[in-house]
Coordinates of C-alpha atoms in Angstrom, one line a residue:
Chain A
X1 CA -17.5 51.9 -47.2
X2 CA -15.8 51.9 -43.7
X3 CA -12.2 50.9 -43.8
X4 CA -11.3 47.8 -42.2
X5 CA -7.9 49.0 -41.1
X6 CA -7.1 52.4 -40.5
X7 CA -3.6 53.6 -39.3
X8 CA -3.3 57.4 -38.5
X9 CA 0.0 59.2 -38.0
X10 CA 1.8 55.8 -36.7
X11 CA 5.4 56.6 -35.2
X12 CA 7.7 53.6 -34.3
X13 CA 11.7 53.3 -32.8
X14 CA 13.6 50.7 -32.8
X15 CA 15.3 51.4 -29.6
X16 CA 16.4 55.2 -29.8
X17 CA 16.2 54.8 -33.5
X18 CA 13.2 56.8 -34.7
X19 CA 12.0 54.8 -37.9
X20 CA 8.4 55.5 -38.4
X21 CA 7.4 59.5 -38.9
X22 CA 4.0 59.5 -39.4
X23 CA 2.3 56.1 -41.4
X24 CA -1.4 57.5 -42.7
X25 CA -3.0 54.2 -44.4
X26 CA -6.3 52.4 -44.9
X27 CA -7.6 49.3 -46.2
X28 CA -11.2 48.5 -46.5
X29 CA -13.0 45.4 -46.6
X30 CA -11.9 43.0 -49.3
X31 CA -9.2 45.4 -50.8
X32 CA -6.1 44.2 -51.5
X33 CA -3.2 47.0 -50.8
X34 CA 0.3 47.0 -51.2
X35 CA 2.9 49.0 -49.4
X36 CA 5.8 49.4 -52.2
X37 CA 9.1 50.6 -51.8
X38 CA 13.0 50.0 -51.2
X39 CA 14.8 48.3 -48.4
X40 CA 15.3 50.2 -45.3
X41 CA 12.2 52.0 -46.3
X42 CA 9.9 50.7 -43.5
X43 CA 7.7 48.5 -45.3
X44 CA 8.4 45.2 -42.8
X45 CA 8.7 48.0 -39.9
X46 CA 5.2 49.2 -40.4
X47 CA 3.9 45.8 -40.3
X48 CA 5.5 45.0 -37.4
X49 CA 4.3 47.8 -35.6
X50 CA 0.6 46.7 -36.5
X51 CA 1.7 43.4 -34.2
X52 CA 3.6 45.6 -31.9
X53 CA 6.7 43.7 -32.6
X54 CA 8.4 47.5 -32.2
X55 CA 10.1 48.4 -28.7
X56 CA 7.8 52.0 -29.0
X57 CA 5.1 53.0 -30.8
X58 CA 2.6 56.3 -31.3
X59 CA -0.4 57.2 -33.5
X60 CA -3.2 55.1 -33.9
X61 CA -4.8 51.7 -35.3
X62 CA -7.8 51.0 -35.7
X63 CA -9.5 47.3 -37.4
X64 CA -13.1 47.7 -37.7
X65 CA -13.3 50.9 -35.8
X66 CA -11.8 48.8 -32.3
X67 CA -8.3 50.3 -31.1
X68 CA -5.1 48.0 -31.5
X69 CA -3.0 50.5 -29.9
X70 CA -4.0 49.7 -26.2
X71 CA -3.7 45.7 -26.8
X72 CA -1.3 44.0 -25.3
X73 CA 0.6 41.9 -28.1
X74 CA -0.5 38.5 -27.5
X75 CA -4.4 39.6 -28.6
X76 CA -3.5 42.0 -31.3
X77 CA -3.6 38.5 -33.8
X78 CA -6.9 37.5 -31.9
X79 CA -8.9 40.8 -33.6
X80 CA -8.2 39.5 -37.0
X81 CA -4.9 40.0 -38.1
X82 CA -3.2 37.0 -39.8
X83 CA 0.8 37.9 -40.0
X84 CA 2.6 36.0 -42.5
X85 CA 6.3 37.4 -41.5
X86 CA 9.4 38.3 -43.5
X87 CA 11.3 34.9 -44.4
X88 CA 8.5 32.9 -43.1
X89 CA 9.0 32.7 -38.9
X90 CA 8.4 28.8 -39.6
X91 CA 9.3 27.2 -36.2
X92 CA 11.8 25.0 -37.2
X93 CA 11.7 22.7 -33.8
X94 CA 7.9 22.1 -35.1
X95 CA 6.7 19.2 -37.6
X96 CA 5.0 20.9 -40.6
X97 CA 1.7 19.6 -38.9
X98 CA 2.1 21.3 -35.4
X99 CA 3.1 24.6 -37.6
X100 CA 0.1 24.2 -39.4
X101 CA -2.2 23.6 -36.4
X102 CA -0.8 25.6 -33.6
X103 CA -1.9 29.1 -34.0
X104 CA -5.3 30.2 -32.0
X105 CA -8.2 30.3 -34.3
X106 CA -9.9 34.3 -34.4
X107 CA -12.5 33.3 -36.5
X108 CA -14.2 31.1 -39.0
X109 CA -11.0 30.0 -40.5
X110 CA -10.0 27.1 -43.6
X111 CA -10.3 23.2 -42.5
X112 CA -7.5 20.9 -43.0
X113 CA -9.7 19.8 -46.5
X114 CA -9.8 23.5 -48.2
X115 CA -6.2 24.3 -46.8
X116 CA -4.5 21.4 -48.7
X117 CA -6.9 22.2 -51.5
X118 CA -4.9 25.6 -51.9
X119 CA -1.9 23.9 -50.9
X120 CA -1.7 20.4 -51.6
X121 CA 2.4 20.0 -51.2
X122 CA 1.7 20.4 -47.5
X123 CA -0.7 17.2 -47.3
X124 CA 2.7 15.4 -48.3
X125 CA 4.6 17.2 -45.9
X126 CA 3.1 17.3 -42.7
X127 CA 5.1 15.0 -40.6
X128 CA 8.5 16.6 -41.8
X129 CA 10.5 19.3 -39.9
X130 CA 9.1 22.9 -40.2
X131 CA 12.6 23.6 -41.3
X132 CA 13.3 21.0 -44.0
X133 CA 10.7 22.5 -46.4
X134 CA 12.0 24.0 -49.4
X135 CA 11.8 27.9 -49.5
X136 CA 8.4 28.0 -51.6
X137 CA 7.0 25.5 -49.3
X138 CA 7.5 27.7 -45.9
X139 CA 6.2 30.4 -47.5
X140 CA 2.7 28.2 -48.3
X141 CA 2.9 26.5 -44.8
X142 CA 3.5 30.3 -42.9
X143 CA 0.1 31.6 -45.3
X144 CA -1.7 28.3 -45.2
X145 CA -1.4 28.6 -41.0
X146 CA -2.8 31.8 -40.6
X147 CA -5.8 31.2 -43.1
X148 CA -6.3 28.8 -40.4
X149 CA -7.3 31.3 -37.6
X150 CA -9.8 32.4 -39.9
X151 CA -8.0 36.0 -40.3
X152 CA -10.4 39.1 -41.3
X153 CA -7.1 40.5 -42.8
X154 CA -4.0 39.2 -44.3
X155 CA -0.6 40.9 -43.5
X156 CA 1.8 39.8 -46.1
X157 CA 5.3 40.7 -46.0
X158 CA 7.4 40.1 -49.2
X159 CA 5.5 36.8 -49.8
X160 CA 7.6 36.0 -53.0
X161 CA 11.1 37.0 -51.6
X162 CA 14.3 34.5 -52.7
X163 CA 11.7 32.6 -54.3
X164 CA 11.5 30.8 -57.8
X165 CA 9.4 32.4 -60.6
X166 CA 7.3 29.5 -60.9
X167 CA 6.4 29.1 -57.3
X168 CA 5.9 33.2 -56.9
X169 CA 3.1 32.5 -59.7
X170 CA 1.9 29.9 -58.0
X171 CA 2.0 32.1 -55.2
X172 CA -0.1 34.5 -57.1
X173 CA -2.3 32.6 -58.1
X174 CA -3.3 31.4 -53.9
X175 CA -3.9 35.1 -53.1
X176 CA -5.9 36.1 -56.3
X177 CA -8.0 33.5 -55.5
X178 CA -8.3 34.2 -51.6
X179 CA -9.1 38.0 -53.1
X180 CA -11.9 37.2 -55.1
X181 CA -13.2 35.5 -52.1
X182 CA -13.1 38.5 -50.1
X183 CA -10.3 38.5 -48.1
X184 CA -8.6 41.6 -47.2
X185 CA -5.0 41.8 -47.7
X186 CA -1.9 44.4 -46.8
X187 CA 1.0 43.4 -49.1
X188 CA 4.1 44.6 -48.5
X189 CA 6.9 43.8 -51.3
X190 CA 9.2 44.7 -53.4
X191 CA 8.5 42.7 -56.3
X192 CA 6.7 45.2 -58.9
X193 CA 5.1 43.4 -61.4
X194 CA 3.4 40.6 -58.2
X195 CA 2.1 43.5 -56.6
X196 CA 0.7 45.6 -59.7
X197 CA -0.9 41.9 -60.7
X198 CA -3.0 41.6 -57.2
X199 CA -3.4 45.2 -55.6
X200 CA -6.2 47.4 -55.9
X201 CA -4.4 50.4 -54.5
X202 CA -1.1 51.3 -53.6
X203 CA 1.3 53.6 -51.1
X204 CA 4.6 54.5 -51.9
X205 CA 6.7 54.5 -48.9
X206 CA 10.4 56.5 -48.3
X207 CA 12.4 56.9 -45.2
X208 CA 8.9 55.7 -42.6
X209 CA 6.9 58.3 -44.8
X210 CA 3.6 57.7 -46.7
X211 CA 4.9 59.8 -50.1
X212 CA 2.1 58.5 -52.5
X213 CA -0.6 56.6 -52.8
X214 CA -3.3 55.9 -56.0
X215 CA -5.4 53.5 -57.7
X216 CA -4.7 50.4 -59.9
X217 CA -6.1 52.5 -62.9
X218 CA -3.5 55.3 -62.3
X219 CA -0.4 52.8 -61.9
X220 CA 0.4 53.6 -65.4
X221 CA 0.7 57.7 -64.7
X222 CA 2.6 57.1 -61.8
X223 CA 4.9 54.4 -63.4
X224 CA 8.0 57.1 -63.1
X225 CA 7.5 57.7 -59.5
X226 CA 7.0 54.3 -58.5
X227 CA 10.5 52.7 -60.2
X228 CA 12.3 56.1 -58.6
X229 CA 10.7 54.5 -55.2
X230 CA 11.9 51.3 -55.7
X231 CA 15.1 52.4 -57.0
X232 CA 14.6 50.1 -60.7
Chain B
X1 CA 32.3 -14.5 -4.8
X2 CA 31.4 -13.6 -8.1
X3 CA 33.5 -10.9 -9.7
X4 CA 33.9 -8.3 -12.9
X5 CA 37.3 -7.3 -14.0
X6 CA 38.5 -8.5 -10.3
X7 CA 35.7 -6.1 -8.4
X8 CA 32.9 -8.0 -6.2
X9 CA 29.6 -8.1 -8.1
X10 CA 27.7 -7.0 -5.0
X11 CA 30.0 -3.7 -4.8
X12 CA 30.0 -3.3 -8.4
X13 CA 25.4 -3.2 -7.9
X14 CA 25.4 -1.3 -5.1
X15 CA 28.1 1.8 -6.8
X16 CA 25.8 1.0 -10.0
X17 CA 22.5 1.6 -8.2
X18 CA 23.9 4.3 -6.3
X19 CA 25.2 6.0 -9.5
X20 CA 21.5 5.9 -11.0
X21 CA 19.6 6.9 -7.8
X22 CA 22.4 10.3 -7.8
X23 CA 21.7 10.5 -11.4
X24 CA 17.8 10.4 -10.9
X25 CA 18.2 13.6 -9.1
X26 CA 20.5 15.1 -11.5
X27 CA 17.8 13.8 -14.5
X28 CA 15.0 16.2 -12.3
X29 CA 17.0 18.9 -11.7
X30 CA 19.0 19.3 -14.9
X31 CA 15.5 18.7 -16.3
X32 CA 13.9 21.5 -15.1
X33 CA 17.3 24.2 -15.3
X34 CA 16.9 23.2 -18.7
X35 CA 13.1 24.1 -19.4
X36 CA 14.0 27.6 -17.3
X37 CA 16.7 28.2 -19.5
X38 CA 15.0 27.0 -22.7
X39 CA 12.1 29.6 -22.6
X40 CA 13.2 32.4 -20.6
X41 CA 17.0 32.4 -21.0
X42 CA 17.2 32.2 -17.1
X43 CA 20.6 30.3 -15.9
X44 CA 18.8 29.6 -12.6
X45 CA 20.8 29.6 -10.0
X46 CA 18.3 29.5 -7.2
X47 CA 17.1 25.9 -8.8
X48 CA 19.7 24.7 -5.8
X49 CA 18.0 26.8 -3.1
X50 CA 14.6 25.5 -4.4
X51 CA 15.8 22.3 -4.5
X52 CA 16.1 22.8 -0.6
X53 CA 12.7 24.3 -0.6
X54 CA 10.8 21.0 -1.8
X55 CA 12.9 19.3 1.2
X56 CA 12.3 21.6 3.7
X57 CA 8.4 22.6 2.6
X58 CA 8.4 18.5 3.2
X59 CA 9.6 18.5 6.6
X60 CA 7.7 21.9 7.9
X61 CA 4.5 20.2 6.6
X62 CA 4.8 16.9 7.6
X63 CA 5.8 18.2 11.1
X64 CA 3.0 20.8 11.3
X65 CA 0.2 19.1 9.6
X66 CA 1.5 15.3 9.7
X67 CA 0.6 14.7 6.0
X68 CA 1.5 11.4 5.2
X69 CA 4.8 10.8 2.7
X70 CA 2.5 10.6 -0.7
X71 CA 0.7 13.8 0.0
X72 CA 4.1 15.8 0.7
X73 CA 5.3 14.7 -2.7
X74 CA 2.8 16.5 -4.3
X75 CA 2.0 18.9 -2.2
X76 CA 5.8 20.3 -1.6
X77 CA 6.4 20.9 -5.4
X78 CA 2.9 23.1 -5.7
X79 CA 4.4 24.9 -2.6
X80 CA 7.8 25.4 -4.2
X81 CA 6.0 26.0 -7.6
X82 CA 3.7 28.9 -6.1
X83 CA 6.3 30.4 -4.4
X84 CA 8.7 30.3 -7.8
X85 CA 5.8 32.0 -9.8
X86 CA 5.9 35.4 -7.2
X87 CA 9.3 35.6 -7.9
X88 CA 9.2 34.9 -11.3
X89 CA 5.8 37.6 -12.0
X90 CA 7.9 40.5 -9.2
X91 CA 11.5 39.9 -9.6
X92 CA 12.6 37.8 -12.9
X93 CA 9.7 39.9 -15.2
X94 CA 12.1 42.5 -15.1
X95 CA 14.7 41.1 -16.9
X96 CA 13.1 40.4 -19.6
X97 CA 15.2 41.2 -23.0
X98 CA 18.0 42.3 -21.2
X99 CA 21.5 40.0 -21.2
X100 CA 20.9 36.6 -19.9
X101 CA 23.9 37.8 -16.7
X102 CA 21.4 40.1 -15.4
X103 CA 19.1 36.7 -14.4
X104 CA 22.0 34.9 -13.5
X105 CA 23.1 37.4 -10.8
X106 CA 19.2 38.1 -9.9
X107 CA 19.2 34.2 -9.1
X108 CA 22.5 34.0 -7.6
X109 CA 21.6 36.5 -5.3
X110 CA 17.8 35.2 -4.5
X111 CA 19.7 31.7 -3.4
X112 CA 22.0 33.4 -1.4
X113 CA 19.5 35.3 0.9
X114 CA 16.8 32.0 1.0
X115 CA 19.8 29.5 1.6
X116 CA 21.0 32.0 4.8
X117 CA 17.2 32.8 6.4
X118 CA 17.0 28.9 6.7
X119 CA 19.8 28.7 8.5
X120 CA 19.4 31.4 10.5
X121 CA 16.0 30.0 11.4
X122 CA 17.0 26.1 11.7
X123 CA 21.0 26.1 11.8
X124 CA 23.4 24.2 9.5
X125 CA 22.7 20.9 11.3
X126 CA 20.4 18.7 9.3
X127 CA 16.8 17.8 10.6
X128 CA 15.8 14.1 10.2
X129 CA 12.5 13.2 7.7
X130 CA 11.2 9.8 8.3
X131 CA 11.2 7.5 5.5
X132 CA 7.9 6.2 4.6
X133 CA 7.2 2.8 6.1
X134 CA 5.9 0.9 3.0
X135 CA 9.1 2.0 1.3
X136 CA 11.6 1.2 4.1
X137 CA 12.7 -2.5 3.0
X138 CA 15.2 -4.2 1.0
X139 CA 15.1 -7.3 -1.4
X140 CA 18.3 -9.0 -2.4
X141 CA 18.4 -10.7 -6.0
X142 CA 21.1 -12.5 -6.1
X143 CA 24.2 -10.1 -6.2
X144 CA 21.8 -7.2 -5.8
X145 CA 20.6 -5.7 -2.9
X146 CA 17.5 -3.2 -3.4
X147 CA 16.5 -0.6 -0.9
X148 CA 12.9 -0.2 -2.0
X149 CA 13.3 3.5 -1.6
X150 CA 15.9 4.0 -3.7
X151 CA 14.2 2.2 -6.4
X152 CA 11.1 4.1 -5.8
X153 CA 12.8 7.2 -6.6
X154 CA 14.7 6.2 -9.6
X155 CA 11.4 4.4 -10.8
X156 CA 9.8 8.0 -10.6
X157 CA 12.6 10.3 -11.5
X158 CA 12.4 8.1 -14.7
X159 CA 8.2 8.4 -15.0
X160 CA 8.4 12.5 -14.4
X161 CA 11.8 13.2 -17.0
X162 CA 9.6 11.1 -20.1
X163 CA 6.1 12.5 -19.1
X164 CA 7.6 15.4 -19.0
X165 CA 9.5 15.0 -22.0
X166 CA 6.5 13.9 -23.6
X167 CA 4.7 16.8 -23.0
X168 CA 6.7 19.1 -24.4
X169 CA 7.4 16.6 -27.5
X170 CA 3.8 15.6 -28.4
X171 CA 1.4 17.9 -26.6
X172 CA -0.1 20.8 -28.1
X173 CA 1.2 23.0 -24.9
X174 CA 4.3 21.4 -25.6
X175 CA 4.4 22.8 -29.2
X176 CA 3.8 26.3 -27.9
X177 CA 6.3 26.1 -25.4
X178 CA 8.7 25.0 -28.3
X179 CA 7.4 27.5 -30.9
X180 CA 8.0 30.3 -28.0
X181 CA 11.2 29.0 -26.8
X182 CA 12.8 29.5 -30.7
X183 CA 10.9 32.6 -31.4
X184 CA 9.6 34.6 -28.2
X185 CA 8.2 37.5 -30.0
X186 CA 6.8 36.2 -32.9
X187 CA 4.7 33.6 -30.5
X188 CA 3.4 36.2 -28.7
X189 CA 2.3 38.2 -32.1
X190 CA 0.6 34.9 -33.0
X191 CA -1.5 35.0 -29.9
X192 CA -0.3 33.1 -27.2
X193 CA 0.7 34.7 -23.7
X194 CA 3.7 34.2 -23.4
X195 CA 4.5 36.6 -20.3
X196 CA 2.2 34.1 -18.2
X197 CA 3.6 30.7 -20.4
X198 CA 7.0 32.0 -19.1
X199 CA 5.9 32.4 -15.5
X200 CA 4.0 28.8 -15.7
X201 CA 7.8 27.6 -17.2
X202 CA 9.4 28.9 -14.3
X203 CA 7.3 27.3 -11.8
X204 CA 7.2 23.9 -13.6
X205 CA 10.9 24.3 -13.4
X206 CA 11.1 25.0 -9.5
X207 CA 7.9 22.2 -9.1
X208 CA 10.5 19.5 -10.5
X209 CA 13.3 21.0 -8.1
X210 CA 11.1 20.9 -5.3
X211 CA 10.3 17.3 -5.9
X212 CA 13.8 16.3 -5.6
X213 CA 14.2 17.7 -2.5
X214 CA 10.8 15.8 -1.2
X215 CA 12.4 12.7 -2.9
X216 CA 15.9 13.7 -1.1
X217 CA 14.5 14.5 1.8
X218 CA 14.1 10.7 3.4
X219 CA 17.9 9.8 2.3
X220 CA 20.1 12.7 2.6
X221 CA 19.4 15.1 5.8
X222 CA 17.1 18.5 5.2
X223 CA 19.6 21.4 5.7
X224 CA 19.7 24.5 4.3
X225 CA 23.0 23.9 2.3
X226 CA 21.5 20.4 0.7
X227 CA 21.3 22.6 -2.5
X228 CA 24.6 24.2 -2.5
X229 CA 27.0 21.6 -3.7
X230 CA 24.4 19.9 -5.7
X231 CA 23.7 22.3 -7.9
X232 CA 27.4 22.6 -9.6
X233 CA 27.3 18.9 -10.8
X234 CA 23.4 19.7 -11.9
X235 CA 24.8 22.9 -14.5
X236 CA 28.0 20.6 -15.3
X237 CA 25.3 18.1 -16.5
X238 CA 22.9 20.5 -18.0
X239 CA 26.2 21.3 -19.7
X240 CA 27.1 18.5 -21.5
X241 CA 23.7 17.8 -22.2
X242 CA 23.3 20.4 -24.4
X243 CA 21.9 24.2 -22.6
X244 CA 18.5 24.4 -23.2
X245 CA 18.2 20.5 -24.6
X246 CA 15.0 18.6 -22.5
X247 CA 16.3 15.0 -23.6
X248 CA 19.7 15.6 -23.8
X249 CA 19.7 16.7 -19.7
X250 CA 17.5 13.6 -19.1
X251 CA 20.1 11.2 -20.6
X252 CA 23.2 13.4 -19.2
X253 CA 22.0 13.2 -15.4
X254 CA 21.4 9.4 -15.9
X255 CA 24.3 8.9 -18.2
X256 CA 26.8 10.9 -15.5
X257 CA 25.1 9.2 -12.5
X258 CA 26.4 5.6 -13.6
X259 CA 29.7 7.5 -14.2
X260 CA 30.0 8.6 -10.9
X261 CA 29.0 4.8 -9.4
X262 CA 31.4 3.2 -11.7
X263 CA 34.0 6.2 -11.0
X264 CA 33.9 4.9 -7.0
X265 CA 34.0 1.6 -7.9
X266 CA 37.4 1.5 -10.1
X267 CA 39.1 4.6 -9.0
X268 CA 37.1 6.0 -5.7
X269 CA 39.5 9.5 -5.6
X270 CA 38.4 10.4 -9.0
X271 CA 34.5 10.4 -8.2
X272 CA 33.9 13.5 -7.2
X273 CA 35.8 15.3 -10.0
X274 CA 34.3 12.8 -12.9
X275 CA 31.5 15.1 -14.2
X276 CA 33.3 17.9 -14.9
X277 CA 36.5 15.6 -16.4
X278 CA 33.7 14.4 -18.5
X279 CA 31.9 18.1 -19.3
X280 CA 35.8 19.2 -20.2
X281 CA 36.2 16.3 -22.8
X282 CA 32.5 16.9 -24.0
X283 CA 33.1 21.0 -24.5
X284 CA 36.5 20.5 -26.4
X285 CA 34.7 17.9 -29.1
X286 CA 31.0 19.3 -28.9
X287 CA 30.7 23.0 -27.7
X288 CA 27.0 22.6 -27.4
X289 CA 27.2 19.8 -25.3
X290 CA 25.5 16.6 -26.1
X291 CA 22.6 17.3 -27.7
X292 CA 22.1 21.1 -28.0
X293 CA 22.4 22.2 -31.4
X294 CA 25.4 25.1 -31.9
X295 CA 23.9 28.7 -31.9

């Protein structure tokens, strides 16, 4: 099967700080991938390069065989990429309701009816501030808007960080179910055991390098290599 | 004669009125430094010179093409607005992400240099813009004496601040604008354009400018320096508004208009130094003025 996303040899700076040396990574249609491994590792870097949120960036990225590289930033979302950022980017000046409804649809994306079907608390919510929800609640609002645009790929970046157990299992629970309906998803975190649960492959990242990457069936044999990634 | 606290009622008016016709301008003008600043973390400086713009691209127009009063009002703002989005895509694009003096200066300077070719090309004498006739009258209620004109322009200058106010408040534009003006980048990743958002900003910005000087144009005299003092009160005010704060510069201008009108009125020495008595008192309580929120 073609990948869907396919970054080769991706370099990235954060002004003259040289951060990314070389990302090699594919996901392909319907897979669910996570990116695992310590902070400062550049997990949230390499996603931000895939927005071009970095001051410099070389390699290449393709999403269904079109170049993201040459895109100016404003229509790298527009080929199918739904970002949900680290700690949320809620707009806090925006109800929950402008949030919700503000970004440009890509493609055939979820109606107000089967979003608060996945996320009922937001119904409640929608005339409050973006920024007086409760930490689980920004992190349903910042996925719930971008399975809006109708993304052909989810970019989730440590989706259950500072969050309570129950609501990271609820959590779980909204992307297993978006999985078995096909959508593809790039999860970057931190949190072992919410990763193992949902990915179907994994890359072990150290210092803006690729070191490892392998199956869900051979999580078991790599078990060692992945807590001495993480640091547990 | 009727009296207040031992002042004429008909002086007490007329500073009032006064006070909220100044304070009309200030509304516009703080209005639109406050949008600029908002989104592209530009203290305009030139908002003055453009200011002069509207005013003079009122006059030139009017005396090259006789257009009639109503179609200068709209018609001068575009022209200031066009002209504000050249220099905003070949000079202010620039600046982009670097510190917020680097704009300052850029503006400083740009207002220096328009402000000095119009008066090497018309001197620092004012030129005289007919008021429009249907607008020339007064009515007297009582105490009050109206110039129509006056009222015409505070009647506006209230109309533009709240449509403006409620298009950025309850307009789906406005919600970008407000989403890009908290987080630039991440808007832009979400797929709005904010390069061109921020050069549409800026010219919004300069179109409200210019309309003050097409509304100033009739009552104060089109010179080249119109701009100059004005704009010092206008940042005092977009000060204690709160930097970057839509309503709270709409309020401030108002608020510090009728300050100045009563200041005349009581203690006429103190008028011209009220505002920024007032923005000192506001800064020591509330750093963030009025309504901004503190960084």
């Amino acid at each position: 099967m073609a990948d869907l996303l396919n970054i080769q040899g991706l370099q990235g700076w954060y002004g003259e700080s040289h951060v990314l040396h070389g990302i090699d990574l594919t996901v392909r249609p319907g897979e669910t991938v996570a990116l695992i491994g310590r902070n400062g590792a550049g997990k949230t870097t390499t996603l931000r390069a895939l927005m071009k949120l970095l001051d410099r960036r070389a390699g290449r990225i393709e999403l269904d065989g079109q170049d993201l590289m040459a895109l100016p930033r404003h229509k790298v979302a527009g080929r199918g990429l739904g970002y949900v950022p680290e700690e949320r980017g809620i707009f806090t000046s925006l109800s929950v309701a402008e949030n919700l409804r503000l970004l440009p649809r890509t493609g055939k994306g979820m109606d107000d009816a089967q979003i608060f079907e996945f996320f009922p608390n937001l119904r409640e919510r929608l005339s409050s501030d973006g920024g007086k929800l409760s930490g689980g609640e920004q992190q349903m609002l910042a996925i719930a808007r971008v399975l809006r645009t109708g993304p052909r790929l989810l970019l989730l970046d440590e989706p259950t960080e500072g969050l309570a157990p129950v609501i990271v299992q609820r959590i779980g629970q909204m992307l297993r179910a978006l999985k078995d309906q096909g959508l593809a998803m790039l999860l970057v975190e931190q949190n072992l055991s919410f990763a193992r649960a949902l990915a179907d492959r994994f890359y072990l990242i150290e210092n803006g390098r690729i070191t490892g990457s392998f199956d869900r069936s051979e999580f078991e044999a790599h078990a060692d290599r992945v807590a001495a990634t993480v640091g547990v | 004669m009727a009296e207040f606290m031992g002042i004429p009622l008909p002086v007490l008016f007329g500073q009032l009125l006064i006070g909220l016709f100044n304070g009309a301008f200030y509304a516009i003008l703080s209005l639109g430094l406050a949008i600029i600043f908002g989104l592209l973390r530009v203290i305009n400086f030139a908002h003055g010179a453009l200011y002069m713009l509207g005013a003079f691209a009122a006059f030139l127009m009017g005396e090259w093409l006789g257009l009639s009063f109503w179609v200068l009002l709209i018609a001068a703002p575009l022209a200031v607005a066009a002209f504000a989005a050249l220099v905003e895509r070949l000079l202010l694009s620039w600046l982009r992400g670097l510190d917020p003096l680097y704009g300052l200066l850029l503006t400083f300077g740009l207002a220096l240099v328009i402000e000095g070719l119009f008066q090497w090309r018309f001197g620092v004498a004012g030129q005289q813009f007919p008021m429009p006739a249907s607008l020339s009258g007064t009515t007297i209620l009582g105490p009050l004496i109206l110039p129509h004109y006056r009222v015409f322009v505070i009647l506006a200058a209230l109309a533009v601040c709240l449509l403006t106010w409620a298009a950025i408040e309850r307009t789906r534009i406005g919600a970008i604008l407000r989403a890009a003006t908290e987080n630039r980048p991440l808007a832009e990743a979400f797929g709005f354009n904010v390069p061109l958002l921020m050069t549409a900003t800026y010219a919004f910005g300069a179109g409200l400018a210019g309309l003050a000087g097409v509304l100033a144009a009739p009552v104060f005299q089109v010179s080249p320096l119109m701009g100059t003092n004005l704009i010092i009160v206008v940042f005092a005010v977009v000060v204690i508004g709160g930097m970057g704060s839509i309503g709270g510069a709409i309020l401030a201008g108002l608020m510090l208009g009728l300050a100045e009108g009563l200041t005349k009125v009581v203690y006429p020495e103190a008028s011209n130094i009220i505002v920024f008595v007032i923005m000192a008192i506001v800064l020591f309580f509330r750093p963030a003025g009025l309504f901004g929120k503190a960084a």
